[in-house]
Amino acid sequence: MKVLVIGSGAREHALCRALSLDPHVTALHCAPGNAGIAQVAELHPVDALDGKAVAALAEELGAGLVVVGPEAPLVAGVADAVREAGIPCFGPSGQAARLEGSKAFAKDVMAAAGVPTARSYVCTTPEEAGTALDAFGAPYVVKDDGLAAGKGVVVTDDLEAAKAHAAACERVVVEEFLDGPEVSLFAITDGETVLPLQPAQDFKRALNGDEGPNTGGMGAYSPLPWAEPKLVDEVLATVLQPTVDEMRRRGTPFSGLLYAGLAITSRGVRVIEFNARFGDPETQVVLARLKTPLAGVLLAAADGTLADLAPLRWSEDAAVTVVLASHNYPGAPRTGDPITGLDEVEAQDAPHAYVLHAGTRRDGDAVVSAGGRVLSVTATGEDLTQARDRAYTAVARIHLDGAHHRTDIALKAASGEQ
């Protein structure tokens, strides 16, 4: 099978790495890709938001499967254009991707499907937002209704900061604060059958101890030793399957990757948000533990045959990923700085630790930074402690001027805490 992956981040590098290890994949392409992906796939320039251009590239390459990584192309209908060209595509339609593209739409679907979530108000004026904030009280949770690359949510005790965020957005969802630890659970679906993956936890705040501004994610780990064994089955029954069934009932079936961001509250599991694609950085640790070859699973979702698949096989190992971010991230990042130490990680730490590229590009013989989140250093081990040690040993070999990373990824979980 020839596979084309669309995107250029660490999520796409994780997908490409997994696909490159699949014996059924005879040729692997990525557009536009990055410096790391170039080591496992042939890169092609493309406007990832241009469905016709993506479909044309897939036809030119003879791709038997297209995997759309990021949310923006999905919401723009790129998967529709690929399917219209007669090529199997992993990723929801533009209509179905509204589950991520609009927080208000997702709330409407959850209400119709009976999915447990936070109480909320959709607000379009400062007055409406102010009334909603007063109704719920602190901590205040304000979400940009549209796509915001993982940074459209403000959780704060500062009423003025909450109002300012609401005023900066055309439409917001103001909702009650959900207590308890957060869990990310991915599910692959063909619109009917839902196949949950292993849960992970990510770290959104920029600094240790969950301090600092919100980011797209600074690290993740899997499995969750503190989670109830029945968690995945419970979420499948109460969240994932009802949502997929409701989308099909509406005439906009959801096929691809349904990502549920969950809070394990004192009142039970609640959905924080849905995403319509693999999450970053959780993908890095989930795929590190998947033993079933990936291409066949994604193709089964694309062609509606998930029910025929054998159960997924998983490694018992733990996985940890640590994000190395550029100077000033999540503010306007500095780019163009050289990255050194990548060869040392490959020589000293493989196969237990490896580097997945996010914001990188080649500049002659050098690899340089090209975005906010630059690298995801990922490691596996017999338990979270060993995986953490291996990940941070590899991080220490890498130099990027001004870079920063959290040093507490999976630290509590490794010691038995939530």
CSV table of C-alpha atoms in Angstrom, one decimal:
chain,number,residue,atom,x,y,z
A,1,MET,CA,0.0,0.0,0.0
A,2,LYS,CA,1.2,3.5,-0.8
A,3,VAL,CA,0.3,6.0,1.9
A,4,LEU,CA,0.2,9.8,1.9
A,5,VAL,CA,0.2,11.7,5.2
A,6,ILE,CA,-0.8,15.3,5.3
A,7,GLY,CA,0.8,17.6,7.9
A,8,SER,CA,4.1,18.8,9.2
A,9,GLY,CA,4.1,18.3,13.0
A,10,ALA,CA,5.3,15.8,15.6
A,11,ARG,CA,1.9,14.1,15.3
A,12,GLU,CA,2.5,13.4,11.6
A,13,HIS,CA,6.1,12.3,12.4
A,14,ALA,CA,4.7,9.8,14.9
A,15,LEU,CA,2.2,8.6,12.3
A,16,CYS,CA,4.8,8.3,9.6
A,17,ARG,CA,7.2,6.5,12.0
A,18,ALA,CA,4.5,3.9,12.8
A,19,LEU,CA,3.5,3.6,9.1
A,20,SER,CA,7.2,3.1,8.1
A,21,LEU,CA,7.4,0.1,10.4
A,22,ASP,CA,4.3,-1.5,8.8
A,23,PRO,CA,5.3,-4.2,6.4
A,24,HIS,CA,2.2,-3.6,4.3
A,25,VAL,CA,3.3,0.0,3.5
A,26,THR,CA,5.4,-0.2,0.3
A,27,ALA,CA,5.8,3.6,-0.2
A,28,LEU,CA,5.4,6.4,2.3
A,29,HIS,CA,4.9,10.0,1.4
A,30,CYS,CA,4.2,13.2,3.5
A,31,ALA,CA,3.2,16.7,2.5
A,32,PRO,CA,4.6,19.0,3.4
A,33,GLY,CA,6.4,17.2,6.2
A,34,ASN,CA,9.5,18.4,8.1
A,35,ALA,CA,13.2,17.6,8.6
A,36,GLY,CA,12.6,14.5,10.7
A,37,ILE,CA,9.8,13.1,8.6
A,38,ALA,CA,12.1,13.3,5.6
A,39,GLN,CA,14.1,10.4,7.2
A,40,VAL,CA,11.2,8.0,6.9
A,41,ALA,CA,9.0,9.4,4.0
A,42,GLU,CA,9.4,11.2,0.7
A,43,LEU,CA,8.3,14.8,1.1
A,44,HIS,CA,6.2,16.9,-1.3
A,45,PRO,CA,5.2,20.5,-1.2
A,46,VAL,CA,1.4,21.1,-0.9
A,47,ASP,CA,-1.0,23.6,0.5
A,48,ALA,CA,-2.5,21.3,3.2
A,49,LEU,CA,-5.7,23.4,3.2
A,50,ASP,CA,-6.3,23.0,-0.6
A,51,GLY,CA,-8.4,19.8,-1.0
A,52,LYS,CA,-8.0,19.8,-4.8
A,53,ALA,CA,-4.2,20.1,-4.5
A,54,VAL,CA,-4.1,17.3,-1.9
A,55,ALA,CA,-6.3,15.0,-4.0
A,56,ALA,CA,-4.3,15.7,-7.1
A,57,LEU,CA,-1.0,14.8,-5.3
A,58,ALA,CA,-2.6,11.6,-4.0
A,59,GLU,CA,-3.7,10.6,-7.5
A,60,GLU,CA,-0.2,11.5,-8.9
A,61,LEU,CA,1.5,9.3,-6.3
A,62,GLY,CA,-1.0,6.4,-6.7
A,63,ALA,CA,-1.8,6.5,-3.0
A,64,GLY,CA,-4.0,3.8,-1.7
A,65,LEU,CA,-4.7,5.7,1.5
A,66,VAL,CA,-4.5,9.4,2.6
A,67,VAL,CA,-4.2,10.2,6.3
A,68,VAL,CA,-5.0,13.9,7.1
A,69,GLY,CA,-3.2,14.8,10.3
A,70,PRO,CA,-4.1,18.4,11.4
A,71,GLU,CA,-7.5,19.8,12.3
A,72,ALA,CA,-7.5,22.8,9.9
A,73,PRO,CA,-7.5,20.8,6.7
A,74,LEU,CA,-10.2,18.5,8.0
A,75,VAL,CA,-12.5,21.4,8.9
A,76,ALA,CA,-11.7,22.8,5.4
A,77,GLY,CA,-13.0,19.6,3.8
A,78,VAL,CA,-9.8,18.2,2.5
A,79,ALA,CA,-10.9,14.6,3.3
A,80,ASP,CA,-14.0,15.2,1.2
A,81,ALA,CA,-12.0,16.2,-1.8
A,82,VAL,CA,-9.8,13.1,-1.5
A,83,ARG,CA,-12.8,10.8,-1.2
A,84,GLU,CA,-14.4,12.5,-4.2
A,85,ALA,CA,-11.3,11.5,-6.2
A,86,GLY,CA,-12.0,7.9,-5.3
A,87,ILE,CA,-9.1,7.5,-2.8
A,88,PRO,CA,-9.7,6.1,0.7
A,89,CYS,CA,-9.0,8.8,3.3
A,90,PHE,CA,-8.6,8.6,7.0
A,91,GLY,CA,-10.2,11.7,8.5
A,92,PRO,CA,-13.8,13.0,8.9
A,93,SER,CA,-15.7,15.1,6.4
A,94,GLY,CA,-15.7,18.9,6.8
A,95,GLN,CA,-19.3,18.6,8.2
A,96,ALA,CA,-18.3,16.0,10.7
A,97,ALA,CA,-15.1,17.8,11.7
A,98,ARG,CA,-17.3,20.5,13.1
A,99,LEU,CA,-17.2,18.4,16.3
A,100,GLU,CA,-13.8,20.2,16.7
A,101,GLY,CA,-14.4,23.2,14.5
A,102,SER,CA,-17.2,24.5,16.7
A,103,LYS,CA,-17.4,24.1,20.5
A,104,ALA,CA,-21.1,25.1,20.3
A,105,PHE,CA,-21.9,22.4,17.7
A,106,ALA,CA,-20.1,19.8,19.8
A,107,LYS,CA,-22.2,20.8,22.9
A,108,ASP,CA,-25.3,20.4,20.8
A,109,VAL,CA,-24.3,16.9,19.7
A,110,MET,CA,-23.5,15.9,23.2
A,111,ALA,CA,-26.8,17.2,24.5
A,112,ALA,CA,-28.7,15.2,21.8
A,113,ALA,CA,-26.6,12.1,22.5
A,114,GLY,CA,-26.9,12.3,26.3
A,115,VAL,CA,-23.1,12.6,26.7
A,116,PRO,CA,-22.0,13.8,30.1
A,117,THR,CA,-20.2,17.2,29.8
A,118,ALA,CA,-19.9,20.5,31.6
A,119,ARG,CA,-22.9,22.9,31.8
A,120,SER,CA,-22.3,25.8,29.4
A,121,TYR,CA,-23.6,28.9,27.7
A,122,VAL,CA,-22.8,30.0,24.1
A,123,CYS,CA,-22.1,33.8,24.2
A,124,THR,CA,-21.8,36.3,21.3
A,125,THR,CA,-21.6,39.6,23.2
A,126,PRO,CA,-19.6,40.8,26.2
A,127,GLU,CA,-22.8,41.2,28.2
A,128,GLU,CA,-23.8,37.5,27.6
A,129,ALA,CA,-20.3,36.4,28.6
A,130,GLY,CA,-20.4,38.5,31.7
A,131,THR,CA,-23.7,37.0,32.8
A,132,ALA,CA,-22.4,33.5,32.1
A,133,LEU,CA,-19.2,34.1,34.1
A,134,ASP,CA,-21.2,35.4,37.0
A,135,ALA,CA,-23.5,32.4,36.9
A,136,PHE,CA,-20.7,29.8,37.2
A,137,GLY,CA,-18.2,31.7,39.3
A,138,ALA,CA,-14.4,31.0,39.5
A,139,PRO,CA,-12.4,29.2,38.2
A,140,TYR,CA,-13.7,30.7,34.9
A,141,VAL,CA,-13.6,28.6,31.8
A,142,VAL,CA,-13.8,30.5,28.4
A,143,LYS,CA,-13.4,28.7,25.1
A,144,ASP,CA,-13.1,30.2,21.7
A,145,ASP,CA,-15.9,28.6,19.6
A,146,GLY,CA,-13.6,28.1,16.6
A,147,LEU,CA,-10.2,26.4,15.9
A,148,ALA,CA,-7.4,27.9,18.0
A,149,ALA,CA,-4.6,25.3,17.7
A,150,GLY,CA,-5.1,24.1,21.3
A,151,LYS,CA,-4.6,27.6,22.7
A,152,GLY,CA,-8.2,29.0,22.6
A,153,VAL,CA,-9.1,28.0,26.1
A,154,VAL,CA,-8.6,30.2,29.2
A,155,VAL,CA,-9.0,28.8,32.7
A,156,THR,CA,-8.5,31.5,35.3
A,157,ASP,CA,-9.6,32.9,38.7
A,158,ASP,CA,-9.2,36.4,37.2
A,159,LEU,CA,-12.6,37.7,36.1
A,160,GLU,CA,-11.1,40.5,34.0
A,161,ALA,CA,-8.8,38.0,32.1
A,162,ALA,CA,-11.8,35.8,31.4
A,163,LYS,CA,-13.8,38.7,30.1
A,164,ALA,CA,-10.9,39.9,28.0
A,165,HIS,CA,-10.6,36.5,26.3
A,166,ALA,CA,-14.3,36.4,25.6
A,167,ALA,CA,-14.2,39.9,24.1
A,168,ALA,CA,-11.3,38.9,21.8
A,169,CYS,CA,-13.4,36.1,20.2
A,170,GLU,CA,-16.4,36.3,18.0
A,171,ARG,CA,-18.3,33.6,19.8
A,172,VAL,CA,-17.3,31.7,23.0
A,173,VAL,CA,-18.5,28.9,25.1
A,174,VAL,CA,-18.5,29.7,28.9
A,175,GLU,CA,-18.8,26.6,31.0
A,176,GLU,CA,-18.5,25.3,34.5
A,177,PHE,CA,-15.1,24.3,35.8
A,178,LEU,CA,-14.6,20.5,35.9
A,179,ASP,CA,-12.5,19.2,38.8
A,180,GLY,CA,-10.3,16.1,38.7
A,181,PRO,CA,-7.5,14.7,36.5
A,182,GLU,CA,-7.8,14.9,32.7
A,183,VAL,CA,-7.5,12.0,30.3
A,184,SER,CA,-7.2,11.9,26.5
A,185,LEU,CA,-8.8,8.9,24.9
A,186,PHE,CA,-8.6,8.4,21.1
A,187,ALA,CA,-11.0,6.2,19.2
A,188,ILE,CA,-10.8,5.1,15.5
A,189,THR,CA,-14.2,4.8,13.9
A,190,ASP,CA,-15.7,4.1,10.5
A,191,GLY,CA,-18.9,5.9,11.4
A,192,GLU,CA,-20.5,2.8,13.0
A,193,THR,CA,-17.9,0.7,14.8
A,194,VAL,CA,-15.8,2.5,17.4
A,195,LEU,CA,-12.3,1.2,18.4
A,196,PRO,CA,-10.9,2.9,21.4
A,197,LEU,CA,-7.1,3.2,21.8
A,198,GLN,CA,-5.1,3.3,25.1
A,199,PRO,CA,-5.7,6.4,27.2
A,200,ALA,CA,-3.0,9.0,27.7
A,201,GLN,CA,-2.5,12.2,29.8
A,202,ASP,CA,-1.0,15.4,28.4
A,203,PHE,CA,0.4,18.5,30.0
A,204,LYS,CA,-1.0,21.8,28.6
A,205,ARG,CA,0.7,24.4,30.8
A,206,ALA,CA,4.1,25.7,29.8
A,207,LEU,CA,5.8,25.4,33.1
A,208,ASN,CA,6.4,22.7,35.8
A,209,GLY,CA,3.6,22.2,38.3
A,210,ASP,CA,1.0,23.1,35.7
A,211,GLU,CA,1.9,26.8,35.9
A,212,GLY,CA,2.3,29.4,33.1
A,213,PRO,CA,0.3,29.9,30.0
A,214,ASN,CA,-1.7,27.3,28.1
A,215,THR,CA,0.1,25.6,25.2
A,216,GLY,CA,-0.6,23.0,22.5
A,217,GLY,CA,0.9,20.5,24.9
A,218,MET,CA,4.3,20.1,26.6
A,219,GLY,CA,4.4,16.3,27.1
A,220,ALA,CA,2.4,13.2,27.6
A,221,TYR,CA,2.5,9.7,29.0
A,222,SER,CA,0.7,6.3,28.7
A,223,PRO,CA,-0.6,4.1,30.3
A,224,LEU,CA,-2.3,5.8,33.3
A,225,PRO,CA,-1.6,3.5,36.3
A,226,TRP,CA,-4.0,5.5,38.5
A,227,ALA,CA,-7.0,5.1,36.2
A,228,GLU,CA,-9.9,2.7,36.8
A,229,PRO,CA,-9.5,-0.5,34.7
A,230,LYS,CA,-13.0,0.0,33.4
A,231,LEU,CA,-12.4,3.6,32.2
A,232,VAL,CA,-12.1,2.8,28.5
A,233,ASP,CA,-15.2,0.6,28.4
A,234,GLU,CA,-17.2,3.2,30.3
A,235,VAL,CA,-16.1,6.0,28.0
A,236,LEU,CA,-16.9,3.9,24.9
A,237,ALA,CA,-20.4,3.2,26.2
A,238,THR,CA,-21.3,6.7,27.5
A,239,VAL,CA,-19.3,9.0,25.2
A,240,LEU,CA,-17.7,7.6,22.1
A,241,GLN,CA,-20.4,5.3,20.7
A,242,PRO,CA,-23.3,7.6,21.5
A,243,THR,CA,-21.5,10.5,19.7
A,244,VAL,CA,-20.7,8.5,16.6
A,245,ASP,CA,-24.3,7.2,16.6
A,246,GLU,CA,-25.7,10.7,16.9
A,247,MET,CA,-23.5,12.0,14.1
A,248,ARG,CA,-24.7,9.2,11.8
A,249,ARG,CA,-28.3,9.9,12.8
A,250,ARG,CA,-27.8,13.5,11.7
A,251,GLY,CA,-26.7,12.4,8.2
A,252,THR,CA,-23.1,13.5,8.8
A,253,PRO,CA,-21.3,10.2,9.8
A,254,PHE,CA,-18.0,10.7,11.6
A,255,SER,CA,-15.2,8.4,10.3
A,256,GLY,CA,-11.6,8.9,11.3
A,257,LEU,CA,-10.1,9.7,14.7
A,258,LEU,CA,-12.5,10.9,17.5
A,259,TYR,CA,-10.5,12.3,20.4
A,260,ALA,CA,-12.3,12.8,23.7
A,261,GLY,CA,-10.7,15.1,26.2
A,262,LEU,CA,-12.1,14.0,29.6
A,263,ALA,CA,-12.2,15.1,33.2
A,264,ILE,CA,-12.5,12.4,35.8
A,265,THR,CA,-14.6,14.5,38.2
A,266,SER,CA,-16.0,13.8,41.7
A,267,ARG,CA,-19.4,13.2,39.8
A,268,GLY,CA,-18.0,10.9,37.2
A,269,VAL,CA,-16.5,11.2,33.7
A,270,ARG,CA,-17.3,14.5,31.8
A,271,VAL,CA,-16.2,15.5,28.3
A,272,ILE,CA,-14.1,18.7,28.2
A,273,GLU,CA,-13.9,18.7,24.4
A,274,PHE,CA,-13.9,16.7,21.2
A,275,ASN,CA,-11.1,16.8,18.6
A,276,ALA,CA,-11.5,15.3,15.1
A,277,ARG,CA,-7.9,14.1,14.7
A,278,PHE,CA,-5.0,12.5,16.6
A,279,GLY,CA,-3.9,14.7,19.5
A,280,ASP,CA,-0.4,16.1,19.8
A,281,PRO,CA,1.6,15.1,22.0
A,282,GLU,CA,-0.6,12.2,23.1
A,283,THR,CA,-0.2,10.4,19.7
A,284,GLN,CA,3.5,10.1,20.3
A,285,VAL,CA,3.0,7.9,23.4
A,286,VAL,CA,-0.1,6.0,22.2
A,287,LEU,CA,1.5,4.9,18.9
A,288,ALA,CA,4.7,4.1,20.8
A,289,ARG,CA,2.7,1.3,22.6
A,290,LEU,CA,0.7,0.0,19.6
A,291,LYS,CA,1.9,-3.3,18.3
A,292,THR,CA,-0.8,-3.9,15.6
A,293,PRO,CA,0.4,-2.5,12.2
A,294,LEU,CA,-1.2,0.9,11.8
A,295,ALA,CA,-1.9,1.1,8.1
A,296,GLY,CA,-4.5,-1.7,8.0
A,297,VAL,CA,-6.4,-0.1,11.0
A,298,LEU,CA,-6.6,3.3,9.3
A,299,LEU,CA,-7.6,1.8,6.0
A,300,ALA,CA,-10.4,-0.3,7.7
A,301,ALA,CA,-11.8,3.0,9.2
A,302,ALA,CA,-11.6,4.6,5.7
A,303,ASP,CA,-13.4,1.8,3.9
A,304,GLY,CA,-15.9,0.9,6.6
A,305,THR,CA,-14.6,-2.5,7.7
A,306,LEU,CA,-13.5,-1.9,11.3
A,307,ALA,CA,-15.9,-4.5,12.6
A,308,ASP,CA,-13.8,-7.2,10.7
A,309,LEU,CA,-10.5,-6.3,12.4
A,310,ALA,CA,-8.9,-8.4,15.1
A,311,PRO,CA,-8.5,-6.8,18.5
A,312,LEU,CA,-5.7,-4.3,18.7
A,313,ARG,CA,-2.4,-5.5,20.3
A,314,TRP,CA,-0.6,-3.3,22.8
A,315,SER,CA,2.8,-3.3,24.4
A,316,GLU,CA,2.9,-3.6,28.2
A,317,ASP,CA,5.6,-0.9,28.2
A,318,ALA,CA,5.1,2.7,29.3
A,319,ALA,CA,5.8,5.6,27.1
A,320,VAL,CA,6.7,9.2,27.9
A,321,THR,CA,7.2,12.2,25.5
A,322,VAL,CA,8.8,15.5,26.4
A,323,VAL,CA,8.3,18.5,24.2
A,324,LEU,CA,11.3,20.8,23.5
A,325,ALA,CA,9.9,24.3,22.8
A,326,SER,CA,11.6,27.3,21.2
A,327,HIS,CA,12.4,30.6,23.0
A,328,ASN,CA,9.3,32.5,24.0
A,329,TYR,CA,6.8,29.7,23.2
A,330,PRO,CA,3.8,29.9,23.5
A,331,GLY,CA,4.3,33.5,22.5
A,332,ALA,CA,5.7,34.4,19.1
A,333,PRO,CA,8.5,31.8,18.8
A,334,ARG,CA,12.1,32.5,17.7
A,335,THR,CA,13.0,30.3,14.7
A,336,GLY,CA,16.1,29.5,12.6
A,337,ASP,CA,18.2,28.4,15.6
A,338,PRO,CA,20.4,25.3,14.9
A,339,ILE,CA,19.6,22.0,16.7
A,340,THR,CA,22.4,19.8,17.7
A,341,GLY,CA,22.6,16.4,19.5
A,342,LEU,CA,20.1,14.5,17.3
A,343,ASP,CA,22.7,12.1,16.0
A,344,GLU,CA,23.9,11.4,19.6
A,345,VAL,CA,20.3,10.4,20.6
A,346,GLU,CA,20.1,8.1,17.6
A,347,ALA,CA,23.5,6.6,18.5
A,348,GLN,CA,23.2,6.3,22.2
A,349,ASP,CA,19.5,5.9,23.1
A,350,ALA,CA,17.8,4.1,20.2
A,351,PRO,CA,15.6,2.1,20.0
A,352,HIS,CA,14.2,2.9,23.5
A,353,ALA,CA,14.3,6.7,22.9
A,354,TYR,CA,13.9,8.7,19.7
A,355,VAL,CA,13.2,12.2,18.5
A,356,LEU,CA,10.0,13.2,16.6
A,357,HIS,CA,10.2,16.5,14.8
A,358,ALA,CA,7.5,19.2,15.0
A,359,GLY,CA,8.7,22.6,14.0
A,360,THR,CA,12.0,21.9,12.1
A,361,ARG,CA,13.4,22.4,8.7
A,362,ARG,CA,16.7,21.7,6.9
A,363,ASP,CA,19.1,24.6,6.3
A,364,GLY,CA,21.9,23.1,4.3
A,365,ASP,CA,23.4,20.3,6.4
A,366,ALA,CA,21.9,21.7,9.6
A,367,VAL,CA,18.5,21.1,11.2
A,368,VAL,CA,17.0,24.4,12.5
A,369,SER,CA,13.9,25.4,14.5
A,370,ALA,CA,10.9,26.4,12.5
A,371,GLY,CA,8.1,26.7,15.0
A,372,GLY,CA,7.0,26.9,18.7
A,373,ARG,CA,7.1,23.3,19.6
A,374,VAL,CA,10.3,22.0,18.0
A,375,LEU,CA,10.8,18.4,19.0
A,376,SER,CA,9.0,15.6,20.9
A,377,VAL,CA,11.5,13.4,22.6
A,378,THR,CA,9.8,10.0,23.1
A,379,ALA,CA,10.9,7.0,25.1
A,380,THR,CA,9.5,3.6,26.2
A,381,GLY,CA,10.4,1.5,29.3
A,382,GLU,CA,9.1,-1.2,31.5
A,383,ASP,CA,7.4,1.4,33.6
A,384,LEU,CA,6.9,5.2,33.7
A,385,THR,CA,10.0,5.7,35.8
A,386,GLN,CA,12.3,4.0,33.2
A,387,ALA,CA,10.5,5.7,30.3
A,388,ARG,CA,10.9,9.1,32.0
A,389,ASP,CA,14.6,8.5,32.7
A,390,ARG,CA,15.2,7.5,29.1
A,391,ALA,CA,13.3,10.5,27.7
A,392,TYR,CA,15.1,13.0,29.9
A,393,THR,CA,18.5,11.4,29.2
A,394,ALA,CA,17.9,11.9,25.5
A,395,VAL,CA,16.6,15.5,26.1
A,396,ALA,CA,19.9,16.3,27.8
A,397,ARG,CA,21.8,15.4,24.7
A,398,ILE,CA,20.0,18.0,22.5
A,399,HIS,CA,20.9,21.7,22.3
A,400,LEU,CA,18.7,24.4,21.0
A,401,ASP,CA,19.5,28.0,22.1
A,402,GLY,CA,16.8,29.4,24.3
A,403,ALA,CA,14.8,26.2,24.3
A,404,HIS,CA,12.7,25.2,27.3
A,405,HIS,CA,10.9,22.0,28.4
A,406,ARG,CA,9.1,20.8,31.5
A,407,THR,CA,11.0,18.5,33.8
A,408,ASP,CA,7.9,17.0,35.6
A,409,ILE,CA,6.2,15.1,32.7
A,410,ALA,CA,4.7,11.9,34.2
A,411,LEU,CA,6.5,12.5,37.5
A,412,LYS,CA,3.4,12.2,39.7
A,413,ALA,CA,2.1,9.2,37.8
A,414,ALA,CA,5.4,7.4,38.1
A,415,SER,CA,5.2,7.8,41.9
A,416,GLY,CA,1.6,6.5,42.0
A,417,GLU,CA,-0.2,9.8,42.1
A,418,GLN,CA,-2.8,11.1,39.6
